[in-house]
Amino acid sequence: MTQLPIDQRGAWRALATHAETMRGVHLRDLFAAATGRHAAYTRHAAGLTLDLSKQRWSDETFALLLDLAREAGLPEASRALLDGERVNVSEDRPALHTALRLPADALLVVEGEDLVPGVHATLDRMATMVERFHAGQWRGATGKAIRNVVNLGVGGSDLGPLMVTHALADYRPEGVHRIEVHFASTMDGSQLADYLSRLNPETTLFVLSSKSFTTIDTLSNARTARDWLMSRLGQEEGVDDGLVMRQHFIGVSASPEKMNDWGIAPDHQLEFWEWVGGRYSLWGGIGLPIALVVGMGNFRELLAGAHAMDRHFREAELADNLPVLLALAGIWNVNFLDIRAHSILPYDGRLEYFAAYLEQLEMESNGKSVTHDGREVGYSTCPVLWGQLGPNAQHAFYQLLHQGTQAVECDFIAPLVRYDDVTDEATRDHLMSQHRLTLANCFAQSRVLMLGDDAVEDDGPRPGHKRYRGNQPSTTVLLERLTPATLGALIALYEHKVFVQATIWEINPFDQWGVELGKKIAGETQRILESHQGLEAMDDSTRALIEAVWQAERAAETGLR
Ligand code: F6P
């Protein structure tokens, strides 16, 4: 018997009816009606605390959402994911990023093969590479030790390592040869051009990170980098192109053939598997820049933290399961309270790139409108998600959160303790106090967003522009501290949240067909721009845009003559 679409089944319909009453209820009334909301809606796991008490929900909502998760077959779906079933239906393969963080003594047999030894063999190869860099033994073509590593990658081959290296910069191991890691992703070459103007080619190495090894953005940057190295180093005595290729490039990809074709030395390749999605890939070879900054020991801690969250996700009851609850709060907001905007607000400068990372993770995964069996969904899926550091956002877009017309769900993220290890006492006191100031702002903002005007004593009538509606739901995620392990758990929390939501929405979070057409058409447009042929096939607007480029180029050329 074919299942009815999820929005026509019992729990969804019950939630829709229940939402009619809940839509008129203000958060301040929910707090006024019951004490102990914090305890009722707060859970802990893997060094994280998830406080969902400021969601606009009640015990009845909570129970119905759990029914929805069960009705969507969530327990079975999570098991299928973690056991390596082919959950990525459109590409007919498993999605096994969780295998990348299994401990060495684990066993994961998928379609007859234990995947763990291969995963750990790659980690060991990474460890050997990192050791060589940290010993000052990875030398450029002229014999000087490599000091600067530039990661050339985009999307999942950039955002994960960029976010984590920034977040864990305090965890650099002492007493090793220091490697500065840089990231260049944009196809226009802006970031790369800047590095090329500043870095010494003799001591610079490029990591070509690309799961497919076909991404034009990365390959364009790589070509520019290769020619820069060859033209600079080729004149040195005893240096030839082969030596430059060997000593100045590492490749990370799921395609060893393409790395070979590009000229990456086989022993300078880190391979990963088709069953790891790009935006889920920081846990293996794509994480090389992370390991170069924090060392392999801390990198393994990051994996261990993520694995602790994987175990929690597999084992905890739905009602205590952090990723499940975070996902259900989102479903409630998007599908039943019509809140289709979601802001990510970390209160710790080290998490500067966390929102950008989640933008890809959530929107590339769940920005879909067709179910596994090709049916158009009849409900909303992934909300528009954006964010930046909370303290800076307070001076930028919080105005809209407090007094705009859009309902927005917010995630506040902060570590409880920071700076207690600073050795200089006076500086430590100042910095700890700055951290408390930051936490005060974080807690104050979620409170004001919840209560609105009620956050202050009633001081009589106020004009409209000084009134605050409140009633914006939020989640607070607290980390004991920001460590490799808690960061790993935090990332895994959101990865699984995305999976839970996709399961309920009956969509595939592991493909990204939506970005393919744009790539194809960009290729055609580039051919017209370069060859000056085929313009007539374009629409009126695109034709005019292309002609504007040609005209500007002609004018520049005439000016030069
Ligand atoms: O264009 C989207 C995308 O395919 C992402 O999913 C991916 O993370 C990114 O491009 C980079 O892809 P690759 O690692 O294959 O270069």
PDB file of N, CA, C and O and ligand atoms in Angstrom, residues 152-159 209-219 252-254 272 277-281 286 360 364 510-512 514-516 519, ligand 1:
ATOM      1  N   LEU A 152      42.912  25.446  -1.988  1.00  0.00           N
ATOM      2  CA  LEU A 152      42.106  25.871  -3.128  1.00  0.00           C
ATOM      3  C   LEU A 152      40.915  24.935  -3.217  1.00  0.00           C
ATOM      4  O   LEU A 152      41.057  23.748  -3.535  1.00  0.00           O
ATOM      5  N   GLY A 153      39.758  25.426  -2.874  1.00  0.00           N
ATOM      6  CA  GLY A 153      38.546  24.607  -2.890  1.00  0.00           C
ATOM      7  C   GLY A 153      37.358  25.525  -2.707  1.00  0.00           C
ATOM      8  O   GLY A 153      37.516  26.709  -2.362  1.00  0.00           O
ATOM      9  N   VAL A 154      36.168  25.008  -2.917  1.00  0.00           N
ATOM     10  CA  VAL A 154      34.975  25.852  -2.768  1.00  0.00           C
ATOM     11  C   VAL A 154      33.857  25.007  -2.176  1.00  0.00           C
ATOM     12  O   VAL A 154      33.924  23.773  -2.214  1.00  0.00           O
ATOM     13  N   GLY A 155      32.849  25.631  -1.616  1.00  0.00           N
ATOM     14  CA  GLY A 155      31.734  24.895  -1.007  1.00  0.00           C
ATOM     15  C   GLY A 155      32.248  24.028   0.124  1.00  0.00           C
ATOM     16  O   GLY A 155      33.018  24.481   0.973  1.00  0.00           O
ATOM     17  N   GLY A 156      31.881  22.757   0.110  1.00  0.00           N
ATOM     18  CA  GLY A 156      32.300  21.851   1.172  1.00  0.00           C
ATOM     19  C   GLY A 156      33.807  21.665   1.240  1.00  0.00           C
ATOM     20  O   GLY A 156      34.346  21.273   2.271  1.00  0.00           O
ATOM     21  N   SER A 157      34.502  21.950   0.147  1.00  0.00           N
ATOM     22  CA  SER A 157      35.955  21.790   0.138  1.00  0.00           C
ATOM     23  C   SER A 157      36.666  23.050   0.623  1.00  0.00           C
ATOM     24  O   SER A 157      37.883  23.169   0.506  1.00  0.00           O
ATOM     25  N   ASP A 158      35.877  23.970   1.166  1.00  0.00           N
ATOM     26  CA  ASP A 158      36.427  25.229   1.671  1.00  0.00           C
ATOM     27  C   ASP A 158      35.805  25.595   3.019  1.00  0.00           C
ATOM     28  O   ASP A 158      36.509  25.840   4.006  1.00  0.00           O
ATOM     29  N   LEU A 159      34.465  25.603   3.060  1.00  0.00           N
ATOM     30  CA  LEU A 159      33.782  26.190   4.221  1.00  0.00           C
ATOM     31  C   LEU A 159      34.035  25.438   5.526  1.00  0.00           C
ATOM     32  O   LEU A 159      34.189  26.060   6.582  1.00  0.00           O
ATOM     33  N   SER A 209      41.672  20.974  -3.159  1.00  0.00           N
ATOM     34  CA  SER A 209      40.602  20.227  -2.494  1.00  0.00           C
ATOM     35  C   SER A 209      39.371  20.240  -3.364  1.00  0.00           C
ATOM     36  O   SER A 209      38.744  21.290  -3.544  1.00  0.00           O
ATOM     37  N   SER A 210      39.030  19.097  -3.903  1.00  0.00           N
ATOM     38  CA  SER A 210      37.824  19.040  -4.719  1.00  0.00           C
ATOM     39  C   SER A 210      37.369  17.593  -4.813  1.00  0.00           C
ATOM     40  O   SER A 210      38.077  16.761  -5.388  1.00  0.00           O
ATOM     41  N   LYS A 211      36.216  17.315  -4.258  1.00  0.00           N
ATOM     42  CA  LYS A 211      35.723  15.940  -4.305  1.00  0.00           C
ATOM     43  C   LYS A 211      35.666  15.459  -5.760  1.00  0.00           C
ATOM     44  O   LYS A 211      36.175  14.397  -6.093  1.00  0.00           O
ATOM     45  N   SER A 212      35.089  16.261  -6.639  1.00  0.00           N
ATOM     46  CA  SER A 212      34.920  15.839  -8.032  1.00  0.00           C
ATOM     47  C   SER A 212      36.181  16.070  -8.854  1.00  0.00           C
ATOM     48  O   SER A 212      36.399  15.403  -9.865  1.00  0.00           O
ATOM     49  N   PHE A 213      36.985  17.009  -8.477  1.00  0.00           N
ATOM     50  CA  PHE A 213      38.150  17.484  -9.231  1.00  0.00           C
ATOM     51  C   PHE A 213      37.742  18.003 -10.613  1.00  0.00           C
ATOM     52  O   PHE A 213      38.496  17.959 -11.565  1.00  0.00           O
ATOM     53  N   THR A 214      36.502  18.502 -10.702  1.00  0.00           N
ATOM     54  CA  THR A 214      36.059  19.104 -11.968  1.00  0.00           C
ATOM     55  C   THR A 214      35.559  20.529 -11.740  1.00  0.00           C
ATOM     56  O   THR A 214      35.132  21.180 -12.689  1.00  0.00           O
ATOM     57  N   THR A 215      35.568  20.987 -10.504  1.00  0.00           N
ATOM     58  CA  THR A 215      34.951  22.283 -10.211  1.00  0.00           C
ATOM     59  C   THR A 215      35.786  23.416 -10.804  1.00  0.00           C
ATOM     60  O   THR A 215      36.950  23.600 -10.444  1.00  0.00           O
ATOM     61  N   ILE A 216      35.161  24.171 -11.702  1.00  0.00           N
ATOM     62  CA  ILE A 216      35.885  25.170 -12.486  1.00  0.00           C
ATOM     63  C   ILE A 216      36.511  26.250 -11.591  1.00  0.00           C
ATOM     64  O   ILE A 216      37.619  26.734 -11.852  1.00  0.00           O
ATOM     65  N   ASP A 217      35.802  26.588 -10.501  1.00  0.00           N
ATOM     66  CA  ASP A 217      36.299  27.614  -9.573  1.00  0.00           C
ATOM     67  C   ASP A 217      37.689  27.204  -9.054  1.00  0.00           C
ATOM     68  O   ASP A 217      38.660  27.973  -9.090  1.00  0.00           O
ATOM     69  N   THR A 218      37.769  25.962  -8.591  1.00  0.00           N
ATOM     70  CA  THR A 218      39.003  25.456  -7.988  1.00  0.00           C
ATOM     71  C   THR A 218      40.078  25.223  -9.048  1.00  0.00           C
ATOM     72  O   THR A 218      41.242  25.580  -8.855  1.00  0.00           O
ATOM     73  N   LEU A 219      39.651  24.668 -10.183  1.00  0.00           N
ATOM     74  CA  LEU A 219      40.652  24.374 -11.223  1.00  0.00           C
ATOM     75  C   LEU A 219      41.222  25.658 -11.826  1.00  0.00           C
ATOM     76  O   LEU A 219      42.405  25.716 -12.189  1.00  0.00           O
ATOM     77  N   VAL A 252      43.351  16.513  -2.791  1.00  0.00           N
ATOM     78  CA  VAL A 252      42.381  15.774  -1.978  1.00  0.00           C
ATOM     79  C   VAL A 252      41.124  15.621  -2.824  1.00  0.00           C
ATOM     80  O   VAL A 252      40.509  16.631  -3.206  1.00  0.00           O
ATOM     81  N   SER A 253      40.753  14.388  -3.133  1.00  0.00           N
ATOM     82  CA  SER A 253      39.630  14.186  -4.049  1.00  0.00           C
ATOM     83  C   SER A 253      39.112  12.754  -3.957  1.00  0.00           C
ATOM     84  O   SER A 253      39.793  11.857  -3.450  1.00  0.00           O
ATOM     85  N   ALA A 254      37.917  12.557  -4.517  1.00  0.00           N
ATOM     86  CA  ALA A 254      37.409  11.190  -4.656  1.00  0.00           C
ATOM     87  C   ALA A 254      37.809  10.622  -6.016  1.00  0.00           C
ATOM     88  O   ALA A 254      37.424   9.498  -6.349  1.00  0.00           O
ATOM     89  N   PHE A 272      39.272  10.361  -0.932  1.00  0.00           N
ATOM     90  CA  PHE A 272      38.109   9.979  -0.123  1.00  0.00           C
ATOM     91  C   PHE A 272      37.053   9.361  -1.014  1.00  0.00           C
ATOM     92  O   PHE A 272      37.305   9.112  -2.180  1.00  0.00           O
ATOM     93  N   GLY A 277      29.560  13.088   1.196  1.00  0.00           N
ATOM     94  CA  GLY A 277      29.112  14.281   0.466  1.00  0.00           C
ATOM     95  C   GLY A 277      30.068  15.445   0.702  1.00  0.00           C
ATOM     96  O   GLY A 277      30.682  15.554   1.778  1.00  0.00           O
ATOM     97  N   GLY A 278      30.198  16.336  -0.280  1.00  0.00           N
ATOM     98  CA  GLY A 278      31.140  17.459  -0.174  1.00  0.00           C
ATOM     99  C   GLY A 278      30.951  18.270   1.097  1.00  0.00           C
ATOM    100  O   GLY A 278      31.909  18.571   1.817  1.00  0.00           O
ATOM    101  N   ARG A 279      29.701  18.629   1.404  1.00  0.00           N
ATOM    102  CA  ARG A 279      29.466  19.488   2.577  1.00  0.00           C
ATOM    103  C   ARG A 279      29.539  18.713   3.890  1.00  0.00           C
ATOM    104  O   ARG A 279      29.342  19.275   4.958  1.00  0.00           O
ATOM    105  N   TYR A 280      29.791  17.408   3.794  1.00  0.00           N
ATOM    106  CA  TYR A 280      29.921  16.562   4.991  1.00  0.00           C
ATOM    107  C   TYR A 280      31.348  16.021   5.099  1.00  0.00           C
ATOM    108  O   TYR A 280      31.575  15.028   5.769  1.00  0.00           O
ATOM    109  N   SER A 281      32.303  16.673   4.396  1.00  0.00           N
ATOM    110  CA  SER A 281      33.583  15.991   4.183  1.00  0.00           C
ATOM    111  C   SER A 281      34.757  16.475   5.036  1.00  0.00           C
ATOM    112  O   SER A 281      35.871  15.998   4.860  1.00  0.00           O
ATOM    113  N   ILE A 286      39.820  16.230   3.401  1.00  0.00           N
ATOM    114  CA  ILE A 286      39.460  17.647   3.200  1.00  0.00           C
ATOM    115  C   ILE A 286      39.814  18.450   4.461  1.00  0.00           C
ATOM    116  O   ILE A 286      40.015  19.662   4.414  1.00  0.00           O
ATOM    117  N   GLN A 360      25.529  26.482   3.841  1.00  0.00           N
ATOM    118  CA  GLN A 360      25.662  25.411   2.846  1.00  0.00           C
ATOM    119  C   GLN A 360      25.052  24.113   3.367  1.00  0.00           C
ATOM    120  O   GLN A 360      24.280  23.440   2.681  1.00  0.00           O
ATOM    121  N   GLU A 364      21.909  23.754   1.085  1.00  0.00           N
ATOM    122  CA  GLU A 364      22.234  22.875  -0.047  1.00  0.00           C
ATOM    123  C   GLU A 364      21.651  21.476   0.196  1.00  0.00           C
ATOM    124  O   GLU A 364      21.317  20.757  -0.729  1.00  0.00           O
ATOM    125  N   PHE A 510      21.198  14.659   0.514  1.00  0.00           N
ATOM    126  CA  PHE A 510      22.583  14.351   0.133  1.00  0.00           C
ATOM    127  C   PHE A 510      22.901  14.600  -1.345  1.00  0.00           C
ATOM    128  O   PHE A 510      23.992  14.297  -1.786  1.00  0.00           O
ATOM    129  N   ASP A 511      21.941  15.117  -2.116  1.00  0.00           N
ATOM    130  CA  ASP A 511      22.299  15.493  -3.489  1.00  0.00           C
ATOM    131  C   ASP A 511      22.188  17.011  -3.614  1.00  0.00           C
ATOM    132  O   ASP A 511      21.815  17.702  -2.663  1.00  0.00           O
ATOM    133  N   GLN A 512      22.537  17.561  -4.759  1.00  0.00           N
ATOM    134  CA  GLN A 512      22.445  19.015  -4.979  1.00  0.00           C
ATOM    135  C   GLN A 512      22.262  19.292  -6.465  1.00  0.00           C
ATOM    136  O   GLN A 512      23.009  20.047  -7.065  1.00  0.00           O
ATOM    137  N   GLY A 514      20.186  20.993  -7.854  1.00  0.00           N
ATOM    138  CA  GLY A 514      19.805  22.393  -8.110  1.00  0.00           C
ATOM    139  C   GLY A 514      20.956  23.247  -8.598  1.00  0.00           C
ATOM    140  O   GLY A 514      20.736  24.272  -9.258  1.00  0.00           O
ATOM    141  N   VAL A 515      22.198  22.877  -8.286  1.00  0.00           N
ATOM    142  CA  VAL A 515      23.313  23.755  -8.678  1.00  0.00           C
ATOM    143  C   VAL A 515      23.871  23.376 -10.058  1.00  0.00           C
ATOM    144  O   VAL A 515      24.697  24.098 -10.602  1.00  0.00           O
ATOM    145  N   GLU A 516      23.392  22.255 -10.607  1.00  0.00           N
ATOM    146  CA  GLU A 516      24.008  21.758 -11.844  1.00  0.00           C
ATOM    147  C   GLU A 516      23.671  22.597 -13.073  1.00  0.00           C
ATOM    148  O   GLU A 516      24.547  22.881 -13.895  1.00  0.00           O
ATOM    149  N   LYS A 519      25.732  25.658 -13.485  1.00  0.00           N
ATOM    150  CA  LYS A 519      27.114  25.393 -13.935  1.00  0.00           C
ATOM    151  C   LYS A 519      27.134  25.229 -15.452  1.00  0.00           C
ATOM    152  O   LYS A 519      27.997  25.746 -16.148  1.00  0.00           O
TER     153      LYS A 519
HETATM  154  O1  F6P B   1      28.363  23.288  -6.687  1.00  0.00           O
HETATM  155  C1  F6P B   1      28.059  22.694  -5.465  1.00  0.00           C
HETATM  156  C2  F6P B   1      29.135  21.773  -5.024  1.00  0.00           C
HETATM  157  O2  F6P B   1      29.052  20.612  -5.751  1.00  0.00           O
HETATM  158  C3  F6P B   1      29.064  21.493  -3.527  1.00  0.00           C
HETATM  159  O3  F6P B   1      28.163  20.518  -3.218  1.00  0.00           O
HETATM  160  C4  F6P B   1      30.476  21.142  -3.223  1.00  0.00           C
HETATM  161  O4  F6P B   1      30.774  21.190  -1.859  1.00  0.00           O
HETATM  162  C5  F6P B   1      31.211  22.167  -4.046  1.00  0.00           C
HETATM  163  O5  F6P B   1      30.431  22.316  -5.219  1.00  0.00           O
HETATM  164  C6  F6P B   1      32.620  21.812  -4.404  1.00  0.00           C
HETATM  165  O6  F6P B   1      32.668  20.608  -5.098  1.00  0.00           O
HETATM  166  P1  F6P B   1      34.024  19.820  -5.261  1.00  0.00           P
HETATM  167  O7  F6P B   1      34.529  19.460  -3.914  1.00  0.00           O
HETATM  168  O8  F6P B   1      33.689  18.630  -6.093  1.00  0.00           O
HETATM  169  O9  F6P B   1      34.976  20.749  -5.965  1.00  0.00           O
END
